Amino acid sequence: MSRIQTRFAALKKEGRGALIPYLQACDPDYDTSLELLRAMPAAGADLIEIGVPFSDPSADGPTIQAAALRGLKAGATLGRVLEMVRAFRESDSETPIVLMGYLNPIDSYGPAEFCFDAAQAGVDGIIVVDMPTEEADLLDAHAREAGLDIISLVAPTTSNSRLFHVLRDASGFVYYVSITGITGTNSASAEDLEQALPRIREATDLPVAVGFGISTPEQARTASRIGDAAVVASALIKTMASTLENDQATDRTVPAVLKQLEGLAAAVRA
Amino acid sequence: MTNTSSPLSNSLRSGPDDRGRFGIFGGRFVAETLMPLLLELDEAYRAVQADPEFRRELDYYLKDYVGRPSPLWFAQHLTEELGGAKVYFKREELNHTGSHKLNNVMGQILVARRMGKTRIVAETGAGQHGVATATVCALFGLKCTIYMGATDVERQKPNVFRMHLLGAEVKPVTAGAGTLKDAMNEAMRDWVANVADTYFLVGTVAGPHPYPEMVRDFQSVIGMEVKEQITQAEGRLPDVIVAAIGGGSNAMGIFHPFLDDASVRLIGVEAAGHGLDSGKTAASISRGRPGVLHGNRTYLLQDKHGQIEEAHSISAGLDYPGIGPEHSWLNDIGRAEYVGVTDEEALEAFQVCTRTEGIIPALECAHGLAHVMKIAPIMANDQIIVLNVSGRGDKDIFTVAHHLGVKL
């Protein structure tokens, strides 16, 4: 079983959903983001999503755009992100790591090389925002060979028939983009999720993570119960950004994010 | 039509294929949220292609509202001054709103209306596409939001004011360098957040399939008219066609009907900015490499890690780090040539055109003219060049004055 399967199976036994926090690699610098990454499991992260900075994150709202720019300024590259995952794996061999980003840096690295190197580094899954099913053949075979899950995204606009098409060869888990919009803006209501999830479960047996617009402990709890996991991104980055001085980390940076993460985790576990 | 097995498959004009690709270029690299909309748009576009009523409707607006056909002007004084090939201007700057942009916008707005969309978003660089879009929204009573880089808002004030007068909301984008690339990102964010009622009216032959194909088809009226007009004037096809390229819609519009006429050289002129090797350029084909941005695979200005670089050009309309995917393909198969012209050369051509022909060209097409000025003198007197004068330069007089050290 992959780390992702093992983790979701274990949580199912516990009878709760997963909390998936997000951090942008090298935001605001490599050391701080690695410190945060290492501390996240103890603060309640069940899986972790690492954003790969890209110059033109066209599906992201202002919070993650700013984080990506800080990361790039701090020297983030795909290679550096993999280095960060390798460093994390020295002390944690269980928490699944999923990279989320845009296609061009991967394309530039070389799809086959990237899948191989990512798996070697200890990455479990990848989410490529601008690679719909129709274009996924670019990575599919390489990812499968390397043992990486390509996490499929589905959205409120994905029709029932299209759900079957998109999720036919899906692996790992399914990422439900719960609003039509960009990250960190609106939120889906519990009613929205109650309606959407059965539709998705018709098309797949994989766990469903709910993301986009989840910011409060209450929302995280709701999403992790109706779905199988809640992804919290912009809300954590907002907290991090509020502790920065001139875009540099301060003593408050890591503790502030971890404290918020603990609050979210408590709600998900309650 | 997108059918790789069509009887025309020997033709260079039969692309894209069913996946929206021209060779390795093009495609549909968008978030899943947008994918169903692209499929819906594709279906709507196939339906209008098969509908003679749509063609009649579009022709009516092109003739009586846009003012087509646009003339093909023999630029006699310029020809004499250059002392070589005969130079003709395709006068797209005479269209309503002052550029070729309205050809595409008129087509797409009729598609959007058929799809029942009530709100239009668009990106704009120089403001020509924004003005054209705001114009048809005024004509058809649709809500209109235009995203424009803050830098471009500053250097294209007359067009910003025009859009306001036309009732459009102009949203300045401060991300990045505040130019066309950033406006494109923001327009895509708006679209993804307002999918139910909003139509994204892309202004160039780039973006996810079917936009490159659709915009090309609507702009191809330029080349089809040229074919007829030059045959009437000269009894033959031109030797060379030259057009400036940002995203590449005016170039694709004039090139496409000639793709299968092997005797016609097609030259796309990219903005070299301070020079092709200055690091401050917008020449995606000359100085970029293939990658994925804004929904399509194409030549992009990018660093070795795949981060997109800022483009630079004196012309806001060319200030984009990518290019339409069909151009990338035409480059790779060698059917079209792509060259660079600097800011300085374009400024010089801008003045020559104004002085010799009494036509103030947009800075975009001044780039095309600058290349014509390089090749016409070394061509024979009986050879023919057609330049696409894609827009008029009134919007650029402030920029030009600034560079010439004149205070207005």
XYZ file of C-alpha atoms in Angstrom:
678
model
C 0.000 0.000 0.000
C 1.157 3.506 -0.730
C 1.614 6.021 2.076
C -1.573 7.767 0.925
C -3.625 4.554 1.027
C -2.168 3.566 4.385
C -2.954 6.938 5.907
C -6.557 7.081 4.676
C -7.129 3.467 5.748
C -5.840 4.247 9.234
C -8.038 7.337 9.535
C -11.045 5.362 8.397
C -10.425 3.011 11.316
C -10.232 6.018 13.624
C -13.521 7.150 12.144
C -12.456 10.603 11.120
C -11.412 12.559 8.065
C -7.970 13.942 7.296
C -6.579 17.420 7.691
C -4.316 18.466 4.848
C -2.485 21.722 5.463
C -0.678 23.467 2.638
C 2.500 25.416 2.573
C 4.256 27.116 -0.281
C 7.817 25.874 -0.667
C 10.478 28.428 0.255
C 7.886 30.869 1.572
C 9.321 33.059 2.976
C 12.606 31.124 2.764
C 13.825 27.526 2.477
C 14.743 27.011 6.138
C 11.509 28.413 7.540
C 9.317 26.391 5.230
C 11.297 23.222 5.992
C 10.981 23.902 9.725
C 7.253 24.346 9.290
C 6.967 21.219 7.155
C 8.790 19.145 9.767
C 6.583 20.422 12.575
C 3.273 19.984 10.779
C 2.631 16.285 11.497
C 2.973 16.799 15.258
C 0.604 19.775 15.013
C -2.065 17.590 13.434
C -1.345 17.324 9.720
C -2.461 13.944 8.358
C -1.148 14.586 4.864
C 0.732 17.671 3.652
C 0.407 19.574 0.432
C 3.434 21.543 -0.727
C 2.824 24.304 -3.241
C 5.460 24.605 -5.947
C 5.924 28.308 -6.665
C 5.068 29.420 -10.199
C 5.305 32.862 -11.738
C 1.764 32.774 -13.142
C -0.568 30.923 -10.783
C -3.766 31.646 -12.690
C -6.018 29.485 -10.462
C -4.838 31.080 -7.241
C -6.099 34.074 -5.311
C -3.988 36.971 -4.024
C -2.758 35.149 -0.878
C -1.152 32.233 -2.697
C 0.034 34.492 -5.525
C 1.981 36.527 -2.975
C 3.326 33.363 -1.333
C 4.518 32.073 -4.712
C 6.331 35.319 -5.399
C 8.037 35.204 -1.999
C 9.043 31.611 -2.663
C 10.490 32.453 -6.064
C 12.364 35.397 -4.611
C 13.822 33.039 -2.018
C 15.127 30.840 -4.832
C 12.456 28.166 -5.116
C 12.877 25.767 -8.012
C 11.371 22.347 -8.543
C 14.739 20.828 -7.656
C 14.846 22.804 -4.416
C 11.334 21.632 -3.537
C 12.398 18.008 -3.973
C 15.410 18.722 -1.781
C 13.014 19.936 0.882
C 10.988 16.730 0.662
C 14.169 14.641 0.945
C 15.110 16.574 4.077
C 11.633 16.001 5.517
C 11.818 12.259 4.817
C 14.971 11.963 6.967
C 12.748 12.219 10.009
C 9.273 11.288 8.737
C 8.605 8.256 6.590
C 4.860 8.067 7.118
C 3.163 11.395 6.408
C 2.107 11.508 2.763
C 3.433 14.468 0.795
C 1.602 15.810 -2.217
C 3.050 18.497 -4.471
C 0.654 20.989 -5.987
C 1.637 23.274 -8.802
C 1.435 24.207 -12.443
C 2.658 22.262 -15.420
C 5.394 24.441 -16.881
C 8.074 23.928 -14.223
C 7.502 20.153 -14.486
C 7.537 20.332 -18.276
C 10.758 22.283 -18.104
C 12.346 19.784 -15.670
C 11.311 16.920 -17.948
C 8.187 14.869 -17.115
C 9.959 11.498 -16.848
C 12.907 12.826 -14.840
C 10.591 14.741 -12.570
C 8.379 11.749 -11.764
C 11.428 9.618 -11.052
C 13.168 12.240 -8.903
C 9.984 13.148 -7.033
C 9.296 9.530 -6.116
C 12.924 9.079 -5.065
C 12.682 12.175 -2.876
C 9.663 10.763 -1.090
C 6.799 12.545 -2.812
C 3.599 10.481 -2.897
C 1.310 12.397 -5.202
C 1.189 15.389 -7.517
C -1.586 17.800 -8.318
C -1.089 19.728 -11.532
C -3.648 22.491 -11.604
C -3.515 23.199 -15.328
C -3.361 19.597 -16.517
C -6.904 18.295 -17.043
C -7.585 14.652 -17.905
C -7.399 15.545 -21.592
C -3.708 16.431 -21.224
C -2.720 13.998 -18.491
C -0.992 11.563 -20.850
C 1.985 13.878 -20.545
C 2.674 12.556 -17.040
C 0.472 9.497 -16.535
C 2.786 6.730 -17.674
C 5.851 8.263 -16.020
C 3.993 8.775 -12.756
C 2.664 5.235 -12.741
C 6.094 3.834 -13.441
C 7.568 5.872 -10.606
C 4.760 4.939 -8.222
C 3.438 8.481 -7.913
C -0.276 9.203 -7.719
C -1.581 11.912 -10.005
C -4.332 13.423 -7.919
C -7.369 14.187 -10.061
C -9.212 17.453 -9.590
C -12.956 17.676 -9.955
C -15.064 20.826 -9.717
C -18.685 21.871 -9.318
C -18.719 22.336 -13.092
C -17.716 18.712 -13.690
C -20.858 16.957 -14.909
C -21.857 13.492 -13.727
C -20.811 11.869 -16.964
C -17.550 13.786 -16.955
C -16.835 12.643 -13.378
C -16.650 9.084 -14.653
C -14.366 10.173 -17.460
C -12.031 12.163 -15.181
C -11.902 9.576 -12.398
C -11.617 6.472 -14.556
C -7.899 5.988 -13.908
C -7.613 8.136 -10.786
C -5.387 7.064 -7.928
C -4.454 8.243 -4.453
C -7.360 10.481 -3.624
C -9.661 12.883 -5.432
C -9.357 16.621 -4.886
C -12.727 18.351 -4.974
C -12.367 22.034 -5.865
C -15.452 22.951 -3.889
C -16.165 26.353 -5.416
C -16.052 27.772 -8.910
C -13.349 30.288 -8.246
C -9.786 30.821 -7.189
C -8.114 29.743 -3.958
C -8.815 31.547 -0.727
C -11.923 33.435 -1.781
C -15.421 31.977 -1.350
C -16.386 28.911 0.629
C -18.754 26.091 -0.156
C -21.562 25.594 2.360
C -22.282 22.290 4.106
C -25.365 21.980 1.866
C -23.224 22.434 -1.251
C -20.929 19.665 -0.065
C -23.804 17.375 0.931
C -25.041 17.629 -2.626
C -21.683 17.325 -4.358
C -20.092 14.426 -2.513
C -22.596 11.685 -3.386
C -22.200 12.680 -7.022
C -18.447 12.184 -6.784
C -18.670 8.954 -4.777
C -20.847 7.499 -7.538
C -17.826 7.745 -9.788
C -15.030 6.653 -7.462
C -14.168 4.641 -4.364
C -11.157 6.830 -3.626
C -11.132 9.215 -0.648
C -12.300 12.712 -1.522
C -10.433 15.755 -0.202
C -12.280 19.052 -0.189
C -10.334 22.224 -0.884
C -10.555 25.903 -1.913
C -12.013 28.373 0.567
C -11.743 26.297 3.758
C -10.416 28.590 6.453
C -12.070 28.029 9.855
C -11.906 24.988 12.174
C -15.655 24.636 11.740
C -15.360 24.546 7.947
C -12.492 22.073 8.166
C -14.535 19.794 10.400
C -17.545 19.950 8.083
C -15.478 19.289 4.974
C -13.556 16.408 6.560
C -16.807 14.773 7.644
C -18.816 15.161 4.473
C -15.714 14.435 2.424
C -12.716 12.426 3.608
C -10.278 15.281 4.048
C -10.116 19.055 4.321
C -7.378 21.058 2.622
C -6.515 24.359 4.282
C -4.184 26.620 2.350
C -4.770 30.362 2.050
C -5.903 30.706 5.673
C -2.572 29.319 6.927
C -0.587 31.412 4.491
C -2.472 34.526 5.550
C -1.415 33.841 9.127
C 2.161 33.295 8.056
C 2.155 36.473 5.975
C 0.889 38.483 8.941
C 3.979 37.529 10.959
C 6.490 38.555 8.294
C 8.494 41.732 8.399
C 9.606 42.994 4.987
C 8.715 39.532 3.690
C 11.217 37.944 6.108
C 10.361 35.352 8.752
C 10.231 36.406 12.385
C 10.212 34.420 15.661
C 6.437 34.385 15.486
C 6.175 32.878 11.996
C 6.358 29.128 12.596
C 4.583 29.135 16.006
C 1.681 31.193 14.655
C 1.029 28.818 11.769
C 1.386 25.739 13.965
C -1.008 27.152 16.549
C -3.623 27.690 13.862
C -2.981 24.205 12.522
C -3.512 22.733 15.996
C -6.860 24.507 16.203
C -7.908 23.079 12.860
C -6.716 19.604 13.842
C -8.628 19.696 17.116
C -11.830 20.510 15.227
C -11.267 17.731 12.691
C -10.578 15.233 15.512
C -13.376 16.417 17.811
C -12.812 22.134 -38.946
C -10.914 19.994 -36.497
C -10.609 16.775 -38.323
C -7.226 15.250 -38.891
C -8.608 12.757 -41.383
C -10.353 15.342 -43.551
C -9.669 15.206 -47.289
C -7.684 18.400 -46.786
C -5.150 16.743 -44.510
C -2.360 17.545 -46.986
C -3.210 21.174 -46.441
C -1.407 23.281 -43.867
C -4.771 24.878 -43.165
C -6.504 21.834 -41.674
C -5.252 22.198 -38.096
C -5.778 21.985 -35.226
C -6.437 18.282 -34.592
C -9.155 16.964 -32.282
C -7.071 17.779 -29.218
C -6.632 21.344 -30.361
C -3.040 20.806 -31.379
C -0.902 22.162 -34.164
C 1.923 19.627 -34.136
C 3.051 19.588 -30.509
C 1.624 23.056 -29.838
C -1.759 24.199 -28.529
C -3.932 21.926 -26.392
C -6.170 22.654 -23.414
C -4.063 23.217 -20.320
C -6.633 24.634 -17.933
C -8.036 23.851 -14.505
C -10.797 21.249 -14.419
C -13.286 23.968 -13.449
C -12.850 25.500 -16.905
C -12.635 22.299 -18.903
C -16.408 21.755 -19.209
C -16.741 25.352 -20.412
C -14.175 24.821 -23.123
C -15.989 21.706 -24.264
C -19.230 23.666 -24.292
C -17.590 26.467 -26.267
C -16.149 23.985 -28.721
C -19.585 22.519 -29.285
C -21.124 25.968 -29.715
C -18.418 26.920 -32.190
C -18.936 23.751 -34.271
C -22.642 24.547 -34.332
C -22.194 28.086 -35.660
C -19.695 26.875 -38.257
C -22.386 24.636 -39.643
C -25.033 27.341 -39.530
C -25.380 29.536 -42.651
C -27.529 31.932 -40.653
C -24.554 32.683 -38.372
C -22.409 33.470 -41.406
C -25.058 35.830 -42.779
C -25.369 37.562 -39.424
C -21.602 37.972 -39.081
C -21.234 39.244 -42.654
C -23.901 41.834 -42.008
C -22.091 43.223 -38.979
C -18.679 43.015 -40.658
C -19.926 45.057 -43.598
C -22.182 47.631 -42.008
C -20.709 47.975 -38.529
C -17.003 47.088 -38.804
C -16.745 48.613 -42.267
C -15.322 45.705 -44.240
C -13.788 45.043 -46.623
C -10.788 47.147 -45.676
C -8.824 48.580 -48.610
C -5.514 47.327 -49.923
C -3.454 50.463 -50.447
C -0.484 50.723 -52.776
C 2.017 52.709 -50.703
C 3.621 54.424 -53.666
C 5.672 57.047 -51.857
C 7.046 54.546 -49.383
C 7.811 52.197 -52.287
C 9.707 54.968 -54.088
C 11.583 55.902 -50.940
C 12.631 52.309 -50.304
C 13.516 51.778 -53.967
C 12.741 48.091 -54.292
C 9.675 45.877 -53.997
C 6.192 47.333 -54.306
C 4.690 47.775 -50.858
C 0.978 47.395 -50.224
C -0.785 48.134 -46.946
C -3.763 46.088 -45.804
C -5.681 48.871 -44.102
C -7.023 47.150 -40.978
C -6.576 50.402 -39.100
C -9.634 51.691 -40.964
C -11.954 49.248 -39.236
C -14.343 50.604 -36.641
C -12.410 51.032 -33.349
C -9.186 51.431 -35.325
C -7.717 47.961 -35.506
C -8.164 44.405 -36.725
C -9.400 43.400 -33.272
C -13.069 43.949 -34.079
C -13.076 41.143 -36.690
C -12.582 38.568 -33.959
C -14.626 40.316 -31.311
C -17.637 40.570 -33.615
C -17.479 36.855 -34.335
C -17.059 35.820 -30.723
C -19.748 38.108 -29.365
C -22.251 36.459 -31.697
C -21.108 33.067 -30.385
C -21.424 34.293 -26.784
C -24.941 35.542 -27.458
C -25.930 32.196 -28.895
C -24.562 30.553 -25.755
C -26.784 32.797 -23.671
C -23.924 34.510 -21.832
C -24.711 37.906 -20.338
C -21.330 39.079 -19.101
C -18.066 39.424 -20.984
C -14.541 39.490 -19.602
C -11.456 40.175 -21.659
C -7.766 40.905 -21.293
C -6.093 43.725 -23.141
C -2.565 44.973 -23.681
C -2.546 48.093 -25.809
C -6.246 48.467 -25.194
C -7.243 47.761 -28.795
C -8.892 44.472 -27.906
C -10.415 46.022 -24.803
C -11.917 48.865 -26.808
C -13.235 46.470 -29.444
C -14.793 44.278 -26.748
C -16.300 47.226 -24.879
C -17.714 48.426 -28.193
C -19.653 45.270 -29.002
C -20.820 45.022 -25.393
C -22.247 48.518 -25.771
C -23.828 47.495 -29.066
C -25.474 44.390 -27.621
C -26.104 45.640 -24.091
C -23.838 43.165 -22.291
C -21.924 43.722 -19.059
C -18.224 44.089 -19.733
C -15.123 43.846 -17.551
C -11.697 44.455 -19.056
C -8.465 43.450 -17.301
C -5.499 45.576 -18.181
C -2.035 45.665 -16.650
C -1.466 48.764 -14.518
C 1.609 49.672 -16.600
C -0.498 49.494 -19.746
C -3.306 51.520 -18.167
C -0.697 54.214 -17.671
C 0.763 54.146 -21.190
C -2.537 53.705 -23.013
C -4.712 56.299 -21.308
C -6.791 57.242 -24.363
C -7.968 53.661 -24.775
C -8.778 53.356 -21.069
C -10.957 56.436 -21.363
C -12.628 55.031 -24.466
C -13.508 51.836 -22.634
C -14.999 53.830 -19.780
C -17.094 55.852 -22.210
C -18.324 52.619 -23.746
C -19.580 51.504 -20.362
C -16.951 48.901 -19.561
C -15.362 48.415 -16.199
C -11.560 48.538 -16.544
C -9.690 46.692 -13.818
C -5.992 47.565 -13.566
C -3.837 44.563 -12.679
C -0.816 45.272 -10.495
C 0.583 41.716 -10.315
C 3.889 41.068 -12.067
C 5.019 43.812 -14.421
C 1.437 44.935 -14.882
C 1.257 44.044 -18.557
C -0.679 41.711 -20.854
C 0.478 38.444 -19.231
C -0.791 39.581 -15.852
C -4.060 40.834 -17.343
C -4.512 37.381 -18.917
C -4.011 35.657 -15.534
C -6.539 37.930 -13.912
C -9.120 37.513 -16.679
C -8.809 33.730 -16.264
C -9.346 34.092 -12.507
C -12.472 36.146 -13.118
C -13.765 33.600 -15.620
C -13.224 30.632 -13.293
C -15.114 32.486 -10.554
C -18.050 33.459 -12.775
C -18.464 30.505 -15.081
C -22.242 30.467 -15.122
C -22.952 33.761 -16.892
C -19.556 34.879 -18.165
C -17.917 34.506 -21.551
C -14.142 34.964 -21.791
C -13.535 36.848 -25.012
C -9.909 36.081 -25.841
C -8.272 38.691 -28.053
C -5.579 36.730 -29.782
C -4.815 33.357 -31.359
C -3.610 31.961 -28.029
C -5.170 30.339 -24.979
C -6.785 26.910 -24.711
C -8.468 25.220 -27.668
C -10.741 26.233 -29.370
C -9.674 29.872 -28.959
C -6.603 29.810 -31.254
C -8.645 28.211 -34.010
C -11.719 30.369 -33.527
C -9.836 33.665 -33.368
C -7.825 32.670 -36.430
C -10.971 31.822 -38.355
C -12.561 35.164 -37.533
C -9.365 37.030 -38.439
C -8.859 35.108 -41.671
C -11.175 37.558 -43.384
C -8.058 39.768 -43.620
C -6.076 37.311 -45.715
C -9.045 36.265 -47.802
C -9.652 39.876 -48.799
C -5.960 40.397 -49.546
C -5.978 37.415 -51.869
C -8.815 38.870 -53.869
C -7.574 42.449 -53.780
C -3.968 41.744 -54.777
C -5.098 39.464 -57.573
C -7.259 42.280 -58.860
C -4.493 44.874 -58.522
C -1.513 42.841 -59.707
C -2.945 39.730 -61.310
C -0.955 37.547 -58.929
C -0.218 36.723 -55.318
C 2.325 38.743 -53.324
C 5.899 37.529 -52.824
C 6.001 38.412 -49.150
C 3.448 39.065 -46.428
C 4.635 40.816 -43.284
C 2.782 41.238 -40.003
C 3.719 42.164 -36.450
C 3.213 39.583 -33.715
C 2.329 39.816 -30.064
C -0.072 36.932 -29.557
C -0.272 36.853 -33.329
C -3.900 37.365 -34.359
C -3.404 39.914 -37.116
C -0.537 37.846 -38.497
C -2.491 34.607 -38.383
C -5.460 36.336 -40.001
C -3.433 37.477 -42.983
C -1.192 34.351 -43.167
C -3.750 31.588 -42.927
C -5.440 31.871 -46.326
C -1.933 31.786 -47.893
C -0.503 28.800 -46.011
C -0.902 26.496 -48.998
C 0.495 29.049 -51.473
C 4.124 28.020 -51.237
C 5.369 30.938 -53.342
C 4.253 33.440 -50.717
C 6.818 34.077 -47.971
C 5.215 34.732 -44.621
C 7.182 36.830 -42.138
C 6.072 37.445 -38.578
C 7.787 40.311 -36.794
C 8.272 39.955 -33.068
C 9.112 42.839 -30.795
C 12.821 42.609 -29.991
C 12.498 45.411 -27.438
C 15.984 46.694 -26.639
C 17.441 43.984 -28.908
C 17.065 40.215 -29.250
C 20.020 39.576 -26.928
C 19.376 42.415 -24.511
C 17.284 40.338 -22.137
C 14.595 42.974 -22.606
C 12.591 41.547 -25.445
C 9.185 40.136 -26.315
C 10.502 37.808 -29.050
C 9.038 34.503 -27.845
C 10.017 32.441 -30.890
C 13.469 33.967 -31.379
C 14.441 33.842 -27.723
C 12.003 31.474 -26.021
C 11.439 27.738 -25.909
C 8.281 25.615 -25.834
C 6.341 25.453 -22.578
C 2.824 25.697 -21.187
C 1.113 28.934 -20.176
C -2.410 30.328 -20.377
C -3.934 27.107 -21.592
C -1.618 26.226 -24.438
C 1.777 24.816 -25.302
C 3.777 27.304 -27.281
C 7.078 29.198 -27.409
C 7.523 31.135 -24.173
C 10.062 33.449 -22.662
C 11.039 31.514 -19.557
C 14.017 30.805 -17.346
C 15.683 27.404 -17.141
C 13.361 26.385 -14.297
C 10.193 27.047 -16.273
C 9.296 30.332 -14.624
C 7.800 32.786 -17.095
C 9.844 35.910 -17.757
C 8.545 39.404 -18.234
C 8.438 40.553 -21.816
C 9.552 43.989 -22.871
C 8.396 46.100 -25.768
C 7.670 49.775 -26.387
C 4.400 48.490 -27.817
C 1.922 47.392 -25.180
C 0.223 45.162 -27.736
C 3.366 43.085 -28.293
C 4.473 42.975 -24.670
C 3.670 39.306 -24.078
C 6.049 36.392 -23.298
C 4.130 33.895 -25.448
C 2.734 33.575 -28.964
C -0.166 31.742 -30.545
C 0.505 27.988 -30.863
C -0.124 27.872 -34.606
C 2.720 30.352 -35.115
C 5.002 28.102 -33.053
C 4.090 25.247 -35.362
C 4.513 27.299 -38.555
C 7.952 28.261 -37.272
C 8.985 24.696 -36.528
C 7.843 23.342 -39.886
C 9.493 26.289 -41.622
C 6.363 27.613 -43.335
C 6.659 31.059 -41.766
C 9.735 33.020 -40.661
C 9.928 34.995 -37.469
C 12.241 37.946 -37.078
C 12.782 40.662 -34.475
C 12.524 44.448 -34.669
C 13.693 46.728 -31.857
C 11.874 49.594 -30.166
C 14.182 52.051 -31.964
C 13.568 50.577 -35.397
C 9.816 50.611 -34.802
C 9.897 54.273 -33.751
C 11.787 55.130 -36.922
C 9.303 53.214 -39.089
C 6.408 54.880 -37.299
C 7.714 58.251 -38.448
C 8.538 57.133 -41.984
C 5.041 55.771 -42.485
C 3.459 58.929 -41.188
C 5.644 61.156 -43.355
C 5.477 59.201 -46.625
C 1.934 57.845 -46.619
C 0.051 60.128 -44.254
C -0.897 57.119 -42.166
C -0.124 57.033 -38.443
C 0.333 53.326 -37.720
C 0.023 51.651 -34.345
C 3.415 50.967 -32.792
C 2.588 47.269 -33.195
C 2.498 47.432 -36.994
C 5.384 49.906 -37.053
C 7.408 46.808 -36.103
C 6.154 45.098 -39.246
C 6.952 48.160 -41.323
C 10.473 48.346 -39.924
C 11.108 44.880 -41.325
C 9.566 45.855 -44.662
C 12.043 48.756 -44.730
C 14.862 46.225 -44.334
C 13.801 43.816 -47.091
C 12.056 45.984 -49.725
C 15.273 47.716 -50.875
C 16.981 44.391 -51.565
C 14.023 43.027 -53.519
C 13.302 43.585 -57.240
C 10.959 46.345 -58.446
C 8.434 43.835 -59.733
C 8.173 41.998 -56.457
C 5.328 42.628 -54.045
C 5.156 42.940 -50.276
C 1.889 43.201 -48.348
C 2.121 44.639 -44.839
C -0.770 44.237 -42.443
C -1.343 47.692 -40.998
C -3.330 46.214 -38.165
C -4.123 49.324 -36.199
C -3.913 53.059 -36.167
C -1.434 54.898 -34.019
C -3.465 57.660 -32.404
C -3.300 55.743 -29.123
C 0.495 55.743 -29.307
C 1.241 59.408 -29.865
C 1.962 59.963 -26.153
C 4.438 57.088 -26.051
C 6.101 58.226 -29.258
C 6.259 61.846 -28.092
C 7.845 60.703 -24.857
C 10.527 58.734 -26.700
C 11.204 61.621 -29.057
C 11.595 63.946 -26.098
C 8.487 65.970 -26.919
C 6.172 67.129 -24.118
C 2.476 67.068 -25.042
